[in-house]
Amino acid sequence: MVRLSLFEACHQQLDQLFFSNGWSLNYLEGQNCLELFLYFELDNPLQLNFEDASQADSCQDPLPYCLKVAIYSKYQPVSQNLYWVALEIDPDKGIEHGELKAFLKTVKDQSKSLSLAWKDWYQADRSFEFDFAWDWKAYRDKIALYQETGRYDNRRLFLL
């Protein structure tokens, strides 16, 4: 049986989703982990000093901002606080193509609202840290939608 590469499938899906912002995809072989970086430029008219999840500190306008996403082996856990979202998979079983598609589509859909969430935060009293939370329910709903509409692909992909 041919094992399909999660990295290649992920790269292909990202190309097909036409993210409006820049992105890069890396495979960390030693950690058996895929990392996706999504790059944004956020309006920062007040030139607020901000540190994103990648520990980049800036007060520029526009503000460079990076969302980090991980897909990792359950046998080699990652530090969850380093990522906006981290999806654990069993490297022996892989991940179904439909699940990957739902995950990346949810990443795209949710990341679209980053600029608005940032604007809402900096126009408010800023008495709390900026937090752009991942919505696991939206991800599960996307999987269910793909399954119900016959768009869910059961082929398995593996961290190679």
mmCIF file of C-alpha atoms in Angstrom:
data_model
loop_
_atom_site.group_PDB
_atom_site.id
_atom_site.type_symbol
_atom_site.label_atom_id
_atom_site.label_comp_id
_atom_site.label_asym_id
_atom_site.label_seq_id
_atom_site.Cartn_x
_atom_site.Cartn_y
_atom_site.Cartn_z
ATOM 1 C CA MET A 1 0.000 0.000 0.000
ATOM 2 C CA VAL A 2 1.308 3.451 -0.922
ATOM 3 C CA ARG A 3 1.407 5.863 1.989
ATOM 4 C CA LEU A 4 0.253 9.314 0.957
ATOM 5 C CA SER A 5 2.291 12.249 2.253
ATOM 6 C CA LEU A 6 0.484 14.597 4.605
ATOM 7 C CA PHE A 7 2.945 17.365 3.718
ATOM 8 C CA GLU A 8 2.232 17.104 -0.018
ATOM 9 C CA ALA A 9 -1.544 16.907 0.493
ATOM 10 C CA CYS A 10 -1.440 19.852 2.887
ATOM 11 C CA HIS A 11 0.581 21.948 0.437
ATOM 12 C CA GLN A 12 -1.827 21.073 -2.381
ATOM 13 C CA GLN A 13 -4.879 21.964 -0.266
ATOM 14 C CA LEU A 14 -3.338 25.281 0.786
ATOM 15 C CA ASP A 15 -2.721 26.161 -2.868
ATOM 16 C CA GLN A 16 -6.330 25.286 -3.746
ATOM 17 C CA LEU A 17 -7.789 27.321 -0.874
ATOM 18 C CA PHE A 18 -6.264 30.587 -2.150
ATOM 19 C CA PHE A 19 -5.370 32.158 1.190
ATOM 20 C CA SER A 20 -5.447 35.949 0.839
ATOM 21 C CA ASN A 21 -2.401 36.284 3.063
ATOM 22 C CA GLY A 22 1.054 34.764 2.811
ATOM 23 C CA TRP A 23 1.799 31.333 4.220
ATOM 24 C CA SER A 24 4.602 28.822 4.502
ATOM 25 C CA LEU A 25 4.603 25.130 5.356
ATOM 26 C CA ASN A 26 7.478 23.288 7.016
ATOM 27 C CA TYR A 27 8.031 19.702 8.091
ATOM 28 C CA LEU A 28 10.067 19.298 11.270
ATOM 29 C CA GLU A 29 11.418 15.803 10.781
ATOM 30 C CA GLY A 30 12.958 15.463 14.244
ATOM 31 C CA GLN A 31 9.637 16.361 15.870
ATOM 32 C CA ASN A 32 7.437 14.629 13.281
ATOM 33 C CA CYS A 33 5.417 17.831 12.982
ATOM 34 C CA LEU A 34 4.032 20.006 10.199
ATOM 35 C CA GLU A 35 4.054 23.722 10.897
ATOM 36 C CA LEU A 36 1.947 26.168 8.942
ATOM 37 C CA PHE A 37 2.697 29.870 9.283
ATOM 38 C CA LEU A 38 0.042 32.391 8.221
ATOM 39 C CA TYR A 39 1.330 35.939 7.756
ATOM 40 C CA PHE A 40 -0.816 39.033 8.220
ATOM 41 C CA GLU A 41 -0.412 42.777 8.318
ATOM 42 C CA LEU A 42 -2.793 44.313 10.831
ATOM 43 C CA ASP A 43 -3.705 47.978 11.030
ATOM 44 C CA ASN A 44 -1.988 49.507 14.039
ATOM 45 C CA PRO A 45 -2.795 53.241 13.944
ATOM 46 C CA LEU A 46 -2.093 53.582 17.677
ATOM 47 C CA GLN A 47 1.292 51.887 17.168
ATOM 48 C CA LEU A 48 0.612 49.523 20.040
ATOM 49 C CA ASN A 49 3.503 47.294 21.053
ATOM 50 C CA PHE A 50 2.529 43.679 20.509
ATOM 51 C CA GLU A 51 4.106 40.234 20.742
ATOM 52 C CA ASP A 52 2.537 37.458 18.668
ATOM 53 C CA ALA A 53 2.674 33.692 19.242
ATOM 54 C CA SER A 54 6.050 33.484 17.517
ATOM 55 C CA GLN A 55 7.418 35.968 20.090
ATOM 56 C CA ALA A 56 7.902 38.651 17.438
ATOM 57 C CA ASP A 57 7.649 42.041 19.149
ATOM 58 C CA SER A 58 6.576 45.059 17.123
ATOM 59 C CA CYS A 59 4.774 48.391 17.224
ATOM 60 C CA GLN A 60 4.757 49.048 13.476
ATOM 61 C CA ASP A 61 1.829 50.156 11.368
ATOM 62 C CA PRO A 62 0.934 47.887 9.721
ATOM 63 C CA LEU A 63 1.765 45.322 12.354
ATOM 64 C CA PRO A 64 3.286 42.058 11.081
ATOM 65 C CA TYR A 65 1.459 39.168 12.717
ATOM 66 C CA CYS A 66 1.896 35.418 12.406
ATOM 67 C CA LEU A 67 -0.541 32.636 13.271
ATOM 68 C CA LYS A 68 1.200 29.300 13.801
ATOM 69 C CA VAL A 69 -0.590 26.012 13.181
ATOM 70 C CA ALA A 70 0.767 22.527 13.903
ATOM 71 C CA ILE A 71 -0.185 19.011 12.876
ATOM 72 C CA TYR A 72 1.854 16.710 15.062
ATOM 73 C CA SER A 73 2.404 13.120 16.138
ATOM 74 C CA LYS A 74 0.714 12.094 19.359
ATOM 75 C CA TYR A 75 3.993 10.384 20.281
ATOM 76 C CA GLN A 76 5.887 13.685 20.136
ATOM 77 C CA PRO A 77 3.630 16.344 21.671
ATOM 78 C CA VAL A 78 4.280 19.998 20.947
ATOM 79 C CA SER A 79 3.994 22.948 23.284
ATOM 80 C CA GLN A 80 0.374 23.995 22.688
ATOM 81 C CA ASN A 81 0.993 27.596 23.766
ATOM 82 C CA LEU A 82 3.311 28.114 20.775
ATOM 83 C CA TYR A 83 0.455 27.590 18.324
ATOM 84 C CA TRP A 84 -2.889 29.134 17.513
ATOM 85 C CA VAL A 85 -4.095 25.580 16.977
ATOM 86 C CA ALA A 86 -2.317 22.227 17.139
ATOM 87 C CA LEU A 87 -3.941 19.099 15.718
ATOM 88 C CA GLU A 88 -2.730 15.791 17.125
ATOM 89 C CA ILE A 89 -2.713 12.728 14.877
ATOM 90 C CA ASP A 90 -1.730 9.113 15.338
ATOM 91 C CA PRO A 91 1.226 8.633 12.958
ATOM 92 C CA ASP A 92 0.419 4.929 12.603
ATOM 93 C CA LYS A 93 -3.170 5.589 11.476
ATOM 94 C CA GLY A 94 -2.563 8.922 9.759
ATOM 95 C CA ILE A 95 -5.346 11.407 9.123
ATOM 96 C CA GLU A 96 -8.168 11.116 6.632
ATOM 97 C CA HIS A 97 -7.942 13.453 3.664
ATOM 98 C CA GLY A 98 -11.428 14.783 4.464
ATOM 99 C CA GLU A 99 -10.349 15.674 7.980
ATOM 100 C CA LEU A 100 -7.302 17.543 6.671
ATOM 101 C CA LYS A 101 -9.471 19.395 4.160
ATOM 102 C CA ALA A 102 -11.930 20.374 6.911
ATOM 103 C CA PHE A 103 -9.080 21.461 9.189
ATOM 104 C CA LEU A 104 -7.405 23.685 6.588
ATOM 105 C CA LYS A 105 -10.721 25.156 5.416
ATOM 106 C CA THR A 106 -11.543 25.995 9.041
ATOM 107 C CA VAL A 107 -8.090 27.573 9.441
ATOM 108 C CA LYS A 108 -8.814 29.752 6.412
ATOM 109 C CA ASP A 109 -12.358 30.649 7.480
ATOM 110 C CA GLN A 110 -11.380 31.541 11.036
ATOM 111 C CA SER A 111 -8.193 33.400 10.121
ATOM 112 C CA LYS A 112 -10.254 35.721 7.887
ATOM 113 C CA SER A 113 -11.676 37.327 11.024
ATOM 114 C CA LEU A 114 -8.270 38.084 12.588
ATOM 115 C CA SER A 115 -8.144 41.686 11.336
ATOM 116 C CA LEU A 116 -11.613 42.422 12.683
ATOM 117 C CA ALA A 117 -10.855 40.806 16.062
ATOM 118 C CA TRP A 118 -7.654 42.878 16.284
ATOM 119 C CA LYS A 119 -9.504 46.094 15.394
ATOM 120 C CA ASP A 120 -12.237 45.372 17.954
ATOM 121 C CA TRP A 121 -9.546 44.787 20.578
ATOM 122 C CA TYR A 122 -7.462 47.906 19.953
ATOM 123 C CA GLN A 123 -10.569 50.118 19.758
ATOM 124 C CA ALA A 124 -11.787 48.757 23.111
ATOM 125 C CA ASP A 125 -10.201 49.491 26.475
ATOM 126 C CA ARG A 126 -7.447 46.843 25.948
ATOM 127 C CA SER A 127 -7.729 45.796 29.601
ATOM 128 C CA PHE A 128 -6.959 42.218 28.571
ATOM 129 C CA GLU A 129 -4.428 40.596 26.271
ATOM 130 C CA PHE A 130 -5.357 40.164 22.630
ATOM 131 C CA ASP A 131 -6.481 36.579 22.158
ATOM 132 C CA PHE A 132 -7.589 35.104 18.871
ATOM 133 C CA ALA A 133 -9.094 31.770 19.883
ATOM 134 C CA TRP A 134 -9.550 28.672 17.718
ATOM 135 C CA ASP A 135 -13.100 27.292 17.461
ATOM 136 C CA TRP A 136 -13.007 23.471 17.629
ATOM 137 C CA LYS A 137 -16.778 23.268 17.141
ATOM 138 C CA ALA A 138 -16.528 24.985 13.740
ATOM 139 C CA TYR A 139 -13.917 22.396 12.748
ATOM 140 C CA ARG A 140 -16.097 19.450 13.848
ATOM 141 C CA ASP A 141 -19.091 21.015 12.068
ATOM 142 C CA LYS A 142 -17.045 21.294 8.855
ATOM 143 C CA ILE A 143 -16.152 17.579 9.066
ATOM 144 C CA ALA A 144 -19.837 16.711 9.562
ATOM 145 C CA LEU A 145 -20.840 18.917 6.613
ATOM 146 C CA TYR A 146 -18.324 17.228 4.305
ATOM 147 C CA GLN A 147 -19.518 13.788 5.436
ATOM 148 C CA GLU A 148 -23.206 14.642 5.008
ATOM 149 C CA THR A 149 -22.690 16.091 1.524
ATOM 150 C CA GLY A 150 -20.462 13.279 0.233
ATOM 151 C CA ARG A 151 -17.359 15.494 0.026
ATOM 152 C CA TYR A 152 -15.400 13.618 2.689
ATOM 153 C CA ASP A 153 -12.432 11.611 1.404
ATOM 154 C CA ASN A 154 -11.460 8.603 3.576
ATOM 155 C CA ARG A 155 -7.988 8.134 2.073
ATOM 156 C CA ARG A 156 -5.355 8.305 4.772
ATOM 157 C CA LEU A 157 -2.404 10.677 4.808
ATOM 158 C CA PHE A 158 0.736 10.185 6.861
ATOM 159 C CA LEU A 159 3.529 12.229 8.366
ATOM 160 C CA LEU A 160 6.449 10.796 6.397
#
